[in-house]
Coordinates of C-alpha atoms in Angstrom, one line a residue:
Chain A
N96 CA 0.0 0.0 0.0
A97 CA 1.6 3.2 -1.2
G98 CA 0.1 5.3 1.6
V99 CA -1.5 8.7 1.3
M100 CA -0.1 10.6 -1.7
Q101 CA 0.0 14.3 -2.1
N102 CA 1.1 16.4 -5.0
P103 CA 2.7 18.6 -5.7
R104 CA 5.1 18.4 -2.7
H105 CA 6.1 22.0 -3.2
L106 CA 4.1 24.8 -4.9
V107 CA 5.1 28.4 -5.5
R108 CA 2.5 30.9 -6.5
R109 CA 2.4 34.6 -6.9
R110 CA -0.3 36.7 -5.1
G111 CA -3.6 36.5 -6.8
Q112 CA -3.0 33.1 -8.5
E113 CA -4.8 29.9 -7.8
A114 CA -3.3 26.9 -5.9
R115 CA -4.7 23.4 -6.4
L116 CA -3.5 20.7 -4.0
R117 CA -4.2 17.0 -4.6
C118 CA -4.6 14.1 -2.2
S119 CA -5.0 10.5 -3.1
P120 CA -6.1 8.5 0.0
M121 CA -4.8 5.1 0.9
K122 CA -6.4 2.2 -1.0
G123 CA -9.7 1.3 0.6
H124 CA -10.0 4.6 2.5
S125 CA -13.1 6.7 1.7
H126 CA -12.6 9.5 4.3
V127 CA -10.2 12.4 3.7
Y128 CA -9.2 15.2 6.0
W129 CA -7.2 18.4 5.2
Y130 CA -5.1 20.2 7.8
R131 CA -3.0 23.3 7.6
Q132 CA 0.2 24.0 9.4
L133 CA 1.4 27.6 9.6
P134 CA 5.1 28.2 10.4
E135 CA 5.9 27.4 14.0
E136 CA 2.4 26.2 14.7
G137 CA 0.6 22.8 15.1
L138 CA -1.7 21.4 12.5
K139 CA -5.1 22.9 12.3
F140 CA -8.2 21.0 10.9
M141 CA -9.7 22.5 7.8
V142 CA -12.2 20.0 6.3
Y143 CA -13.4 16.4 6.4
L144 CA -14.8 14.8 3.2
Q145 CA -16.2 11.6 2.1
K146 CA -16.7 10.7 -1.6
E147 CA -18.9 13.5 -3.1
N148 CA -19.8 14.9 0.3
I149 CA -18.4 17.5 2.6
I150 CA -19.0 16.3 6.2
D151 CA -17.4 19.0 8.2
E152 CA -15.9 22.3 6.9
S153 CA -15.8 24.1 10.2
G154 CA -12.1 24.8 9.8
M155 CA -12.2 26.2 6.3
P156 CA -11.7 30.0 5.8
K157 CA -15.0 31.4 4.5
E158 CA -13.6 32.8 1.3
R159 CA -11.2 31.6 -1.4
F160 CA -10.9 28.1 0.0
S161 CA -12.9 25.1 -1.3
A162 CA -12.4 21.3 -1.2
E163 CA -13.9 18.4 -3.1
F164 CA -13.6 14.6 -3.1
P165 CA -15.2 13.4 -6.4
K166 CA -16.4 9.9 -7.0
E167 CA -13.4 9.3 -9.2
G168 CA -9.9 10.8 -8.7
P169 CA -8.1 12.6 -5.8
S170 CA -9.4 15.1 -3.3
I171 CA -8.6 18.6 -4.3
L172 CA -8.0 21.6 -2.0
R173 CA -8.4 24.8 -4.0
I174 CA -7.2 28.2 -2.9
Q175 CA -8.2 31.1 -5.1
Q176 CA -6.4 34.4 -5.3
V177 CA -3.7 33.3 -2.9
V178 CA -2.2 35.8 -0.4
R179 CA 1.1 35.6 1.5
G180 CA -0.7 34.4 4.6
D181 CA -1.7 31.2 2.8
S182 CA 1.9 30.1 2.8
A183 CA 1.9 27.0 4.9
A184 CA 2.2 23.2 4.8
Y185 CA -1.1 21.5 3.8
F186 CA -1.5 17.9 5.0
C187 CA -4.0 15.4 3.9
A188 CA -5.0 12.4 5.9
S189 CA -7.3 9.4 5.2
S190 CA -9.1 6.8 7.2
P191 CA -11.1 3.7 6.2
T192 CA -14.4 4.5 7.9
S193 CA -15.9 7.0 10.2
A194 CA -17.0 4.3 12.7
G195 CA -15.7 5.2 16.1
R196 CA -12.5 7.3 15.8
E197 CA -10.4 5.7 13.2
T198 CA -6.7 6.3 13.0
Q199 CA -5.9 8.9 10.4
Y200 CA -2.9 8.3 8.1
F201 CA -1.1 11.3 6.8
G202 CA 0.4 12.2 3.5
P203 CA 3.8 14.0 3.2
G204 CA 2.2 17.4 2.8
T205 CA 2.3 20.1 0.2
R206 CA 4.4 23.2 1.0
L207 CA 2.8 26.3 -0.5
L208 CA 4.9 29.4 -0.8
V209 CA 3.2 32.6 -2.0
L210 CA 5.5 35.2 -3.3
Chain B
A97 CA -14.3 23.7 22.4
Q98 CA -11.4 21.3 22.6
R99 CA -7.8 22.3 23.0
V100 CA -4.5 20.5 23.2
T101 CA -1.5 22.2 24.9
Q102 CA 2.1 21.1 24.6
P103 CA 3.9 23.5 26.9
E104 CA 7.4 22.8 25.7
K105 CA 8.4 23.7 22.1
L106 CA 11.9 22.1 22.6
L107 CA 13.1 19.4 24.9
S108 CA 16.7 18.5 24.9
V109 CA 18.1 15.4 26.8
F110 CA 21.1 13.3 26.7
K111 CA 21.1 9.7 25.4
G112 CA 20.0 7.3 28.1
A113 CA 18.2 9.9 30.1
P114 CA 14.4 9.6 30.8
V115 CA 12.2 11.8 28.7
E116 CA 8.7 13.1 29.3
L117 CA 6.8 15.2 26.7
K118 CA 3.9 16.9 28.3
C119 CA 0.4 17.2 26.8
N120 CA -2.7 18.7 28.5
Y121 CA -6.1 18.8 26.9
S122 CA -9.5 20.4 27.5
Y123 CA -12.6 18.6 26.1
S124 CA -16.1 18.3 27.6
G125 CA -16.7 14.8 26.2
S126 CA -14.9 11.5 26.4
P127 CA -11.6 12.1 24.7
E128 CA -9.5 9.9 22.5
L129 CA -5.9 10.9 22.5
F130 CA -3.0 10.2 20.2
W131 CA 0.7 10.9 19.9
Y132 CA 2.0 11.4 16.4
V133 CA 5.7 11.7 15.5
Q134 CA 7.4 13.3 12.6
Y135 CA 11.0 12.3 11.9
S136 CA 13.2 14.5 9.8
R137 CA 12.0 14.6 6.2
Q138 CA 9.3 12.0 6.9
R139 CA 5.5 12.2 7.1
L140 CA 3.5 12.4 10.3
Q141 CA 2.9 8.9 11.6
L142 CA 1.0 7.5 14.5
L143 CA 3.1 6.6 17.5
L144 CA 0.4 5.5 19.9
R145 CA -3.2 6.0 20.9
H146 CA -4.5 5.8 24.5
I147 CA -7.2 3.3 23.7
S148 CA -4.7 0.6 22.7
R149 CA -2.6 1.1 25.9
E150 CA 0.5 -0.3 24.1
S151 CA 4.2 0.6 24.2
I152 CA 5.7 1.6 20.9
K153 CA 9.5 2.1 20.5
G154 CA 9.7 2.1 24.3
F155 CA 7.2 5.0 24.6
T156 CA 4.1 4.9 26.8
A157 CA 1.4 7.4 27.6
D158 CA -1.3 7.2 30.2
L159 CA -4.5 9.2 30.0
N160 CA -5.1 11.0 33.3
K161 CA -8.6 12.3 33.3
G162 CA -8.3 14.0 36.6
E163 CA -5.3 16.1 35.4
T164 CA -6.5 16.1 31.8
S165 CA -3.1 15.0 30.7
F166 CA -1.6 12.5 28.3
H167 CA 2.1 12.8 28.8
L168 CA 4.5 10.7 26.6
K169 CA 7.3 9.0 28.5
K170 CA 10.3 6.9 27.7
P171 CA 12.7 5.7 30.4
F172 CA 15.9 5.8 28.3
A173 CA 16.0 8.2 25.3
Q174 CA 17.9 7.1 22.1
E175 CA 19.4 9.4 19.5
E176 CA 16.9 8.1 16.9
D177 CA 14.1 9.4 19.0
S178 CA 14.9 12.9 17.9
A179 CA 11.9 14.2 16.1
M180 CA 8.8 16.4 16.4
Y181 CA 6.1 15.0 18.6
Y182 CA 2.5 16.1 18.4
C183 CA -0.3 15.3 20.8
A184 CA -3.8 15.1 19.3
L185 CA -7.3 14.7 20.4
N186 CA -10.1 13.2 18.3
N187 CA -13.6 14.4 19.0
A188 CA -16.7 12.4 18.1
G189 CA -16.7 14.1 14.7
N190 CA -13.4 12.7 13.6
M191 CA -11.7 16.0 13.7
L192 CA -8.1 15.9 15.1
T193 CA -7.1 18.8 17.3
F194 CA -3.3 19.0 17.5
G195 CA -1.0 20.6 20.1
G196 CA 1.7 22.9 18.9
G197 CA 4.3 20.1 19.0
T198 CA 7.5 19.5 20.9
R199 CA 10.8 19.1 19.3
L200 CA 12.8 16.4 21.1
M201 CA 16.6 16.5 20.7
V202 CA 18.5 13.6 22.1
K203 CA 22.2 14.4 22.4
P204 CA 24.9 11.8 22.3

């Protein structure tokens, strides 16, 4: 099992551009979570998705950020009109089910730098 | 609202010394707590969870509901234990709340 895959690993954008971050969960996992880690801080929950459904987006900024997990293909975290404050590491995690509190397995992260 | 606090950003010990990484939490429900570790240039990985009550790589952690703590301990630190350690709480909705992390440095 290849584990959770994220790409790109590093992404550089200029202010105002769009950033698209991809996450492929572990095989057999249907639950995806996105976390953001700002410099010198811990990981902060952003959004929890199942296939074609957003379950909890309480950690998502109200504007410019969106996430999806389509029936086919990876989960996408999209940031429109990026600003310098969006520079961070974005981690994706997956779990097999939502029954109880399943262990979440993390990807290597995407480090976004906004110039 | 839940919160996880790791009071030490950096903990430096000598090889063979005991180590304790502190974690305190606040949560109104019945918590499930985890320790994750991130070695240099590697992804975050689960070290242990309180519900399994196991010892991994010599580390143990006991949930103390009275003190709302879940400190991570190891009696004899090894150089390969040097890493970032994150304490995390899972609420009933599957959201993980992380502490700020503690960098453990084990000196030879």
